[in-house]
Coordinates of C-alpha atoms in Angstrom, one line a residue:
M1 CA 116.1 95.8 95.9
D2 CA 114.0 93.3 97.8
L3 CA 110.4 94.4 97.2
L4 CA 109.0 91.5 99.2
G5 CA 110.3 92.7 102.5
D6 CA 112.4 91.0 105.2
P7 CA 110.7 87.8 106.3
A8 CA 112.6 87.7 109.6
G9 CA 110.3 87.1 112.5
R10 CA 107.4 86.0 110.3
A11 CA 106.0 82.5 110.3
E12 CA 106.9 81.4 106.7
D13 CA 104.5 78.5 106.9
A14 CA 101.7 80.3 108.5
P15 CA 98.5 79.5 106.5
D16 CA 97.1 81.9 104.0
A17 CA 99.7 84.7 103.7
V18 CA 97.9 85.3 100.5
R19 CA 94.3 84.2 100.0
V20 CA 92.5 85.0 96.7
D21 CA 88.9 84.1 96.1
G22 CA 89.0 81.3 98.7
R23 CA 92.4 79.8 97.7
G24 CA 95.3 80.3 100.1
L25 CA 99.1 80.0 100.0
S26 CA 101.6 80.4 102.8
R27 CA 104.5 82.7 102.2
A28 CA 106.8 79.7 101.8
E29 CA 104.4 78.1 99.2
L30 CA 104.1 81.4 97.3
L31 CA 107.8 81.9 97.1
A32 CA 108.4 78.3 96.0
R33 CA 105.9 78.6 93.2
A34 CA 107.2 82.0 92.2
A35 CA 110.8 80.7 92.1
A36 CA 109.7 78.1 89.6
V37 CA 108.2 80.9 87.5
A38 CA 111.4 82.9 87.8
A39 CA 113.4 80.0 86.6
E40 CA 111.1 79.7 83.5
I41 CA 111.1 83.3 82.5
G42 CA 114.6 84.4 83.5
G43 CA 116.4 86.6 80.9
A44 CA 113.2 87.6 79.0
E45 CA 112.9 91.2 77.9
A46 CA 109.4 91.5 79.5
V47 CA 106.6 89.1 80.3
A48 CA 102.8 89.6 80.4
V49 CA 100.4 88.3 83.0
H50 CA 96.8 87.6 82.2
A51 CA 95.8 89.4 85.4
T52 CA 92.7 87.7 86.7
A53 CA 91.9 87.8 90.4
T54 CA 93.6 84.5 91.1
V55 CA 96.4 83.0 93.1
E56 CA 98.2 82.4 89.7
T57 CA 98.4 86.1 89.0
V58 CA 100.0 86.7 92.4
V59 CA 102.5 83.9 91.8
A60 CA 103.3 85.2 88.3
V61 CA 103.9 88.7 89.4
V62 CA 106.1 87.6 92.3
G63 CA 108.0 85.3 89.9
G64 CA 108.7 88.3 87.7
I65 CA 110.0 90.2 90.6
L66 CA 112.3 87.4 91.7
A67 CA 113.6 87.0 88.1
G68 CA 114.1 90.8 87.7
V69 CA 112.0 90.7 84.5
P70 CA 109.5 93.5 83.9
V71 CA 105.9 92.3 84.4
V72 CA 103.1 93.7 82.1
P73 CA 99.7 93.1 83.7
L74 CA 97.1 92.4 81.0
P75 CA 93.5 93.3 81.9
P76 CA 91.6 90.0 81.5
D77 CA 88.6 91.9 79.9
S78 CA 90.7 93.7 77.3
G79 CA 89.4 93.5 73.8
P80 CA 91.6 92.2 70.9
A81 CA 92.8 95.6 69.9
E82 CA 93.9 96.7 73.4
R83 CA 95.5 93.3 74.1
D84 CA 97.4 93.3 70.8
H85 CA 98.6 96.9 71.5
I86 CA 99.8 96.1 75.0
L87 CA 101.6 92.9 74.0
G88 CA 103.2 94.4 70.9
D89 CA 104.2 97.7 72.5
S90 CA 105.7 96.1 75.6
K91 CA 107.5 93.5 73.6
A92 CA 106.4 90.8 76.1
R93 CA 108.0 87.6 75.0
L94 CA 105.9 85.3 77.2
L95 CA 102.3 85.3 78.6
M96 CA 101.8 83.9 82.1
A97 CA 98.4 82.6 83.1
A98 CA 96.6 79.5 84.6
R99 CA 96.4 77.0 81.8
D100 CA 92.6 77.1 81.6
A101 CA 92.3 80.9 82.1
F102 CA 93.6 82.0 78.7
D103 CA 92.7 80.7 75.2
P104 CA 95.9 80.4 73.2
A105 CA 93.8 80.8 70.0
A106 CA 93.5 84.5 71.0
G107 CA 97.1 84.9 69.8
G108 CA 100.1 86.5 71.4
P109 CA 103.4 85.2 72.8
P110 CA 103.9 81.6 74.1
L111 CA 101.9 80.7 77.2
V112 CA 103.6 79.8 80.4
P113 CA 101.0 77.8 82.4
V114 CA 101.7 79.0 85.9
D115 CA 99.6 76.3 87.6
D116 CA 101.5 73.5 85.8
L117 CA 105.0 74.5 86.9
P118 CA 106.4 72.3 89.8
S119 CA 107.2 74.3 92.9
A120 CA 110.9 75.0 93.3
S121 CA 112.9 73.2 96.0
S122 CA 113.4 74.7 99.4
A123 CA 116.6 76.4 98.2
P124 CA 116.7 80.2 98.5
A125 CA 114.6 82.1 96.0
P126 CA 116.6 83.5 93.1
Q127 CA 117.7 87.1 93.4
P128 CA 117.2 89.6 90.5
P129 CA 120.2 90.2 88.4
P130 CA 122.2 93.4 89.1
G131 CA 120.8 96.3 87.2
A132 CA 117.2 95.0 87.2
A133 CA 115.4 98.3 87.6
T134 CA 111.9 98.0 86.1
A135 CA 109.4 95.9 88.1
L136 CA 106.2 96.7 86.3
V137 CA 105.0 98.2 83.0
L138 CA 101.4 99.5 83.7
Y139 CA 99.4 100.8 80.8
T140 CA 97.4 104.0 80.9
S141 CA 93.7 104.0 80.1
G142 CA 94.3 105.5 76.7
T143 CA 91.7 108.3 76.9
T144 CA 93.9 110.7 74.9
G145 CA 95.4 108.2 72.5
A146 CA 96.9 104.7 72.5
P147 CA 97.6 103.4 76.0
K148 CA 101.2 104.3 77.1
G149 CA 103.4 101.9 79.0
V150 CA 104.4 103.4 82.4
L151 CA 107.7 102.1 83.7
I152 CA 107.5 101.6 87.4
S153 CA 110.9 100.9 89.0
R154 CA 111.6 98.6 92.0
A155 CA 112.9 101.6 93.9
A156 CA 109.8 103.6 93.3
I157 CA 107.5 100.8 94.5
A158 CA 109.7 100.4 97.6
A159 CA 109.6 104.1 98.4
G160 CA 105.9 104.4 97.8
L161 CA 105.0 101.4 99.9
D162 CA 107.2 102.4 102.8
A163 CA 105.7 105.8 102.8
L164 CA 102.2 104.4 103.0
A165 CA 103.2 101.9 105.7
E166 CA 104.3 104.9 107.8
A167 CA 101.3 107.0 107.0
W168 CA 98.8 104.2 107.7
D169 CA 100.6 102.5 110.5
W170 CA 100.5 99.4 108.3
T171 CA 102.3 96.5 109.8
A172 CA 102.5 92.7 109.7
G173 CA 99.9 92.7 112.4
D174 CA 97.2 93.9 109.9
V175 CA 95.1 91.7 107.7
L176 CA 94.5 93.5 104.4
V177 CA 91.1 92.9 102.6
H178 CA 90.1 94.0 99.1
G179 CA 88.6 92.8 95.9
L180 CA 90.1 95.2 93.4
P181 CA 91.5 94.3 89.9
L182 CA 95.1 93.1 89.9
F183 CA 96.2 95.1 86.9
H184 CA 96.3 98.6 88.5
V185 CA 98.3 100.4 91.1
H186 CA 95.5 100.2 93.7
G187 CA 94.8 96.4 93.6
L188 CA 98.3 95.2 92.5
V189 CA 101.0 97.5 93.8
L190 CA 99.2 98.5 97.1
G191 CA 97.0 95.5 97.4
V192 CA 99.4 92.7 96.7
L193 CA 103.0 94.0 96.8
G194 CA 102.1 96.2 99.8
A195 CA 100.8 93.3 101.8
L196 CA 103.9 91.2 100.9
R197 CA 106.3 94.0 101.8
T198 CA 104.7 94.8 105.2
G199 CA 104.1 91.1 105.9
S200 CA 100.4 91.6 106.5
P201 CA 98.2 88.6 105.3
L202 CA 96.1 89.4 102.2
V203 CA 92.5 88.3 101.8
H204 CA 91.4 89.1 98.2
T205 CA 87.7 88.6 97.9
G206 CA 87.6 87.9 94.2
R207 CA 85.2 90.7 93.6
P208 CA 84.6 93.7 96.0
R209 CA 81.1 92.7 97.2
P210 CA 79.9 94.2 100.5
A211 CA 79.0 90.8 101.9
A212 CA 82.5 89.4 101.0
Y213 CA 84.1 92.3 102.9
A214 CA 81.9 91.6 105.9
A215 CA 82.7 87.9 105.8
A216 CA 86.5 88.7 105.6
A217 CA 86.2 90.9 108.6
E218 CA 84.4 88.2 110.6
R219 CA 86.3 85.1 109.5
H220 CA 89.8 86.4 108.9
G221 CA 90.0 89.4 111.2
G222 CA 90.3 91.9 108.4
S223 CA 91.7 95.2 109.8
L224 CA 92.7 97.2 106.7
F225 CA 90.2 97.5 103.9
F226 CA 90.8 99.0 100.4
G227 CA 88.0 100.1 98.1
V228 CA 87.1 102.6 95.4
P229 CA 84.1 105.0 95.8
T230 CA 81.8 102.6 94.0
V231 CA 82.7 99.8 96.5
W232 CA 82.1 102.1 99.5
S233 CA 78.8 103.4 98.0
R234 CA 77.6 99.8 97.7
V235 CA 78.8 99.0 101.3
C236 CA 76.7 101.9 102.5
D237 CA 73.7 100.4 100.6
D238 CA 74.1 97.2 102.7
P239 CA 74.0 98.4 106.3
A240 CA 74.5 94.9 107.7
S241 CA 77.7 94.5 105.8
A242 CA 78.8 98.0 106.7
R243 CA 78.3 97.4 110.4
A244 CA 80.4 94.3 110.2
L245 CA 83.4 96.6 109.4
R246 CA 83.2 98.3 112.8
G247 CA 86.0 96.1 114.1
A248 CA 88.4 97.2 111.4
R249 CA 91.3 99.5 112.0
L250 CA 91.3 101.5 108.8
L251 CA 89.1 101.9 105.7
V252 CA 91.0 103.4 102.7
S253 CA 89.3 104.9 99.6
G254 CA 91.1 105.8 96.4
S255 CA 91.3 105.7 92.6
A256 CA 88.6 108.5 92.4
A257 CA 87.1 111.1 94.6
L258 CA 84.9 109.8 97.4
P259 CA 81.6 111.7 97.4
V260 CA 81.1 113.6 100.6
P261 CA 77.7 111.9 101.3
V262 CA 79.3 108.5 100.9
F263 CA 82.1 109.6 103.3
D264 CA 79.5 110.7 105.9
R265 CA 77.3 107.6 105.5
L266 CA 80.3 105.2 105.8
A267 CA 81.4 107.0 109.0
E268 CA 77.9 106.7 110.4
L269 CA 77.5 102.9 109.6
T270 CA 81.1 101.7 110.3
G271 CA 82.3 104.1 113.0
H272 CA 85.3 104.9 110.7
R273 CA 86.0 108.1 108.9
P274 CA 87.7 106.7 105.8
V275 CA 91.3 107.6 104.8
E276 CA 91.5 109.1 101.3
R277 CA 94.6 109.3 99.3
Y278 CA 95.7 110.6 95.9
G279 CA 97.9 109.1 93.2
M280 CA 98.1 108.0 89.6
T281 CA 99.8 105.4 87.6
E282 CA 102.9 107.6 86.9
T283 CA 103.3 108.7 90.5
L284 CA 101.9 105.9 92.7
I285 CA 100.5 107.4 95.9
T286 CA 101.9 110.8 96.8
V287 CA 99.2 112.4 99.1
S288 CA 97.2 110.8 101.9
A289 CA 95.4 111.4 105.1
R290 CA 97.0 109.7 108.1
A291 CA 95.9 106.8 110.3
G292 CA 96.6 108.8 113.4
G293 CA 95.4 112.2 112.1
D294 CA 92.4 114.0 110.7
R295 CA 90.3 112.8 107.8
R296 CA 88.3 115.5 106.0
P297 CA 85.5 114.7 103.6
G298 CA 86.3 116.0 100.1
H299 CA 90.1 116.1 100.8
V300 CA 92.9 113.6 100.1
G301 CA 95.3 114.7 102.9
T302 CA 98.9 116.0 102.9
P303 CA 102.1 114.9 101.0
L304 CA 103.7 111.6 102.1
P305 CA 107.3 111.6 103.4
G306 CA 109.7 112.6 100.6
V307 CA 107.0 114.2 98.5
R308 CA 106.8 117.8 97.4
T309 CA 103.7 119.3 95.7
R310 CA 102.7 122.7 94.2
V311 CA 99.8 124.1 92.2
V312 CA 100.3 126.4 89.3
A313 CA 98.2 128.5 86.9
E314 CA 98.1 127.8 83.2
D315 CA 101.0 130.2 82.7
G316 CA 103.1 128.4 85.3
S317 CA 102.8 131.1 87.9
P318 CA 102.1 130.0 91.5
V319 CA 98.6 129.6 92.8
P320 CA 97.9 130.8 96.4
C321 CA 97.5 128.0 98.9
D322 CA 94.2 129.3 100.2
G323 CA 92.2 126.1 99.9
E324 CA 90.0 127.7 97.2
T325 CA 92.1 128.7 94.2
P326 CA 92.5 125.8 91.8
G327 CA 95.6 125.0 89.7
E328 CA 97.4 122.2 88.1
L329 CA 99.0 119.9 90.7
Q330 CA 102.7 119.2 90.1
V331 CA 104.8 116.7 92.1
R332 CA 108.4 115.7 92.9
A333 CA 108.8 112.4 94.7
P334 CA 110.9 109.3 94.9
M335 CA 108.0 107.1 93.8
L336 CA 107.6 108.7 90.4
F337 CA 107.7 106.6 87.2
S338 CA 110.9 106.2 85.1
G339 CA 109.2 107.3 81.9
Y340 CA 106.9 106.1 79.2
L341 CA 108.1 103.0 77.4
G342 CA 109.6 103.9 74.0
R343 CA 108.1 107.5 74.2
P344 CA 110.9 109.9 75.1
E345 CA 109.0 112.9 73.8
A346 CA 106.0 112.1 75.9
T347 CA 108.2 111.5 78.9
A348 CA 109.9 114.9 78.4
A349 CA 106.5 116.7 78.0
A350 CA 105.3 115.2 81.3
Y351 CA 107.8 117.3 83.2
T352 CA 108.2 121.1 83.6
P353 CA 111.6 122.6 82.7
D354 CA 112.5 122.7 86.4
G355 CA 111.8 119.0 86.9
W356 CA 108.2 118.8 88.3
F357 CA 105.8 116.1 87.0
R358 CA 102.7 117.6 85.5
T359 CA 99.8 115.4 86.9
G360 CA 97.1 117.0 84.7
D361 CA 94.9 117.1 87.8
I362 CA 93.4 120.3 89.2
A363 CA 93.8 120.8 93.0
A364 CA 93.5 123.4 95.7
I365 CA 95.9 123.3 98.6
G366 CA 95.0 124.9 101.9
P367 CA 97.3 126.9 104.2
D368 CA 97.8 123.8 106.4
G369 CA 98.9 121.7 103.4
W370 CA 95.6 119.7 102.9
H371 CA 94.9 118.9 99.3
R372 CA 91.5 118.9 97.6
I373 CA 91.4 117.4 94.1
V374 CA 89.0 119.2 91.8
G375 CA 89.4 116.9 88.8
R376 CA 91.3 116.5 85.5
A377 CA 92.4 119.6 83.7
S378 CA 91.1 118.2 80.5
T379 CA 87.6 117.5 81.7
D380 CA 87.0 119.0 85.2
L381 CA 88.2 122.6 85.0
I382 CA 85.4 124.6 83.5
K383 CA 86.0 128.2 82.3
S384 CA 82.7 129.9 82.3
G385 CA 82.1 133.7 82.0
G386 CA 85.6 134.4 83.3
Y387 CA 85.3 132.1 86.3
R388 CA 87.4 128.9 86.8
I389 CA 85.0 126.2 88.2
G390 CA 86.0 122.8 89.6
A391 CA 83.6 120.1 88.5
G392 CA 84.1 118.1 91.7
E393 CA 82.7 120.9 93.9
V394 CA 79.5 121.0 91.8
E395 CA 79.3 117.2 91.8
N396 CA 79.5 117.1 95.6
A397 CA 76.8 119.7 95.9
L398 CA 74.5 117.7 93.6
L399 CA 75.2 114.5 95.6
A400 CA 74.1 116.2 98.8
H401 CA 70.5 116.2 97.4
P402 CA 68.6 113.2 98.9
A403 CA 67.3 112.1 95.5
V404 CA 70.6 112.1 93.7
R405 CA 72.5 108.8 93.4
E406 CA 75.2 109.7 90.9
A407 CA 76.4 112.9 89.3
A408 CA 79.0 114.0 86.8
V409 CA 79.7 117.6 85.7
V410 CA 81.5 118.8 82.6
G411 CA 81.9 122.0 80.7
T412 CA 80.1 122.2 77.4
P413 CA 80.3 125.0 74.7
H414 CA 78.3 128.2 75.3
A415 CA 78.1 131.1 72.9
D416 CA 78.3 133.8 75.5
L417 CA 80.1 132.2 78.5
G418 CA 82.6 130.1 76.6
E419 CA 81.6 127.1 78.6
Q420 CA 78.6 126.3 80.7
V421 CA 78.3 123.9 83.6
T422 CA 76.5 120.8 82.5
A423 CA 75.4 118.0 84.8
Y424 CA 74.6 114.4 84.1
V425 CA 72.6 113.1 87.0
V426 CA 71.1 109.8 88.2
A427 CA 68.2 110.8 90.5
D428 CA 65.0 109.4 91.9
G429 CA 62.2 111.9 91.3
A430 CA 64.1 115.1 91.2
T431 CA 63.8 117.5 88.3
G432 CA 66.5 119.5 86.6
P433 CA 65.3 122.9 87.7
E434 CA 65.0 121.6 91.3
L435 CA 68.6 120.4 91.2
I436 CA 69.9 123.7 89.7
D437 CA 68.2 125.6 92.4
F438 CA 69.6 123.2 95.0
V439 CA 73.2 123.8 93.9
A440 CA 72.6 127.6 93.6
E441 CA 71.6 127.7 97.3
R442 CA 74.9 126.0 98.3
L443 CA 77.5 127.4 95.9
S444 CA 78.1 130.7 94.1
A445 CA 75.6 131.4 91.4
H446 CA 78.1 131.1 88.6
K447 CA 78.8 127.5 89.7
R448 CA 75.3 126.2 89.3
P449 CA 74.6 123.9 86.3
R450 CA 73.0 125.6 83.3
V451 CA 71.8 122.2 82.0
V452 CA 70.9 119.0 83.8
H453 CA 70.7 115.7 81.9
L454 CA 68.7 113.1 83.8
V455 CA 70.2 109.7 82.9
G456 CA 69.8 106.1 84.0
A457 CA 73.5 105.4 84.7
L458 CA 76.9 106.9 84.3
P459 CA 79.6 105.2 82.2
R460 CA 82.4 103.9 84.4
N461 CA 85.7 102.0 83.8
A462 CA 87.0 98.9 85.7
M463 CA 88.0 101.0 88.7
G464 CA 84.7 102.7 89.0
K465 CA 85.8 106.1 87.6
V466 CA 83.2 107.9 85.5
V467 CA 84.4 108.1 81.9
K468 CA 83.3 111.7 81.1
T469 CA 84.3 111.4 77.4
R470 CA 81.3 109.0 77.0
L471 CA 78.7 111.1 78.7
A472 CA 77.4 112.7 75.5
E473 CA 76.6 109.2 74.2
I474 CA 74.0 108.5 77.0
P475 CA 70.3 108.9 76.3
T476 CA 69.1 111.8 78.4
E477 CA 66.2 113.8 79.5
T478 CA 67.3 117.5 79.5
N479 CA 66.1 120.1 82.0
S480 CA 67.5 123.6 81.9
P481 CA 66.1 127.0 82.9
E482 CA 66.2 130.1 80.7
A483 CA 69.8 131.2 80.4
A484 CA 70.9 133.8 82.9
S485 CA 72.5 137.0 81.8
P486 CA 76.3 137.3 82.0
E487 CA 76.0 139.8 84.9
T488 CA 74.3 137.1 87.0
A489 CA 76.2 134.1 85.7

């Protein structure tokens, strides 16, 4: 399975097939350096990559693919406990990094200094051995326990990238621009392997700064831009940089829900209604808006080719596809993971008896197949007074207030209602009662927050997602009206 695509018709020596933080490699140079890595690591059970945003990370990952050795991206900012867990659990026998990028004193397997290896000759790049199935072992965030290794096969990556290329009209004529971390699906699978498979040059900006995106548009002809909601929010806060993206072909947002006000502002400044898509580590991308179709704020599109989805209630019964009723989203697709490394029980539990993957996400599907993600079942489905309330809907209502910059909504215990809607809000000058009334004017009364905590910032992870399990740790100023009766809840 050739994940890197067919180079026929491409200029192998064209400059900067991959450019990371100002350093470029032609495709031929990349393959030559990766072939040297493949020769060094061939036969290993698994290899880790100190996944900094550098050319060396790209070379190391491609080298693992050429060798047919599973690659384990190691977040460069991981603490000792997380690093030791990932290295030990994955049984990575070698650690690849630039010589000066990783301190051997930190411990772990022997270091392979990617930048010290001489490039291979012009001979054909090695082919993975027969039976090489797993390309990547990506670790979950560990919010419900120790991070689990997700086995991503070569076939799943190929199926996922080809489906996206079709959905987004993604070709070798594009120039992909992003500055996302290279240890997640978004930045690594889509943002590196996707570019290599389609043949589109990649410009990685090192970090996803608005000015860097604008510069890539102007200097390198960037046509396809990837970002998470935090990136696009910052682009909107920099109108000059946003307007520099008017010449792009497609802006793609993922890894978390894009707030509707950010969607609207981005469309206003850039002239592009962004494409949203949905996926997770275990599924890659399964649902997306299309380059040639509609883009709806607050929605992530329709299933990609080969993907089937359904939403079910807690008892497993079907949920009507009316665009309003939420249920757990379940998926069947060729781009699903092969299982959790060394955890057969967890793998089995992730599937229904009839073979559907349980995403753990709450969604509503409309009659036309458009999907709206409400949030995680564990944190974003609030059961209050007999009602099922999606946190995302309340968050979007809060974000529509001109003073609100960030909002996160969760359910908290309530003696009478079971759970109450509780909001954590970063706002300039607004009061809690004012925000509660603002939501009540736009949504059903039972969906309004009962309590609003005004905070200075929301806790986020490396991908910009709010970590709701840490909200209770934030110093707050609490505003709440007198509790309503159950009849008016």
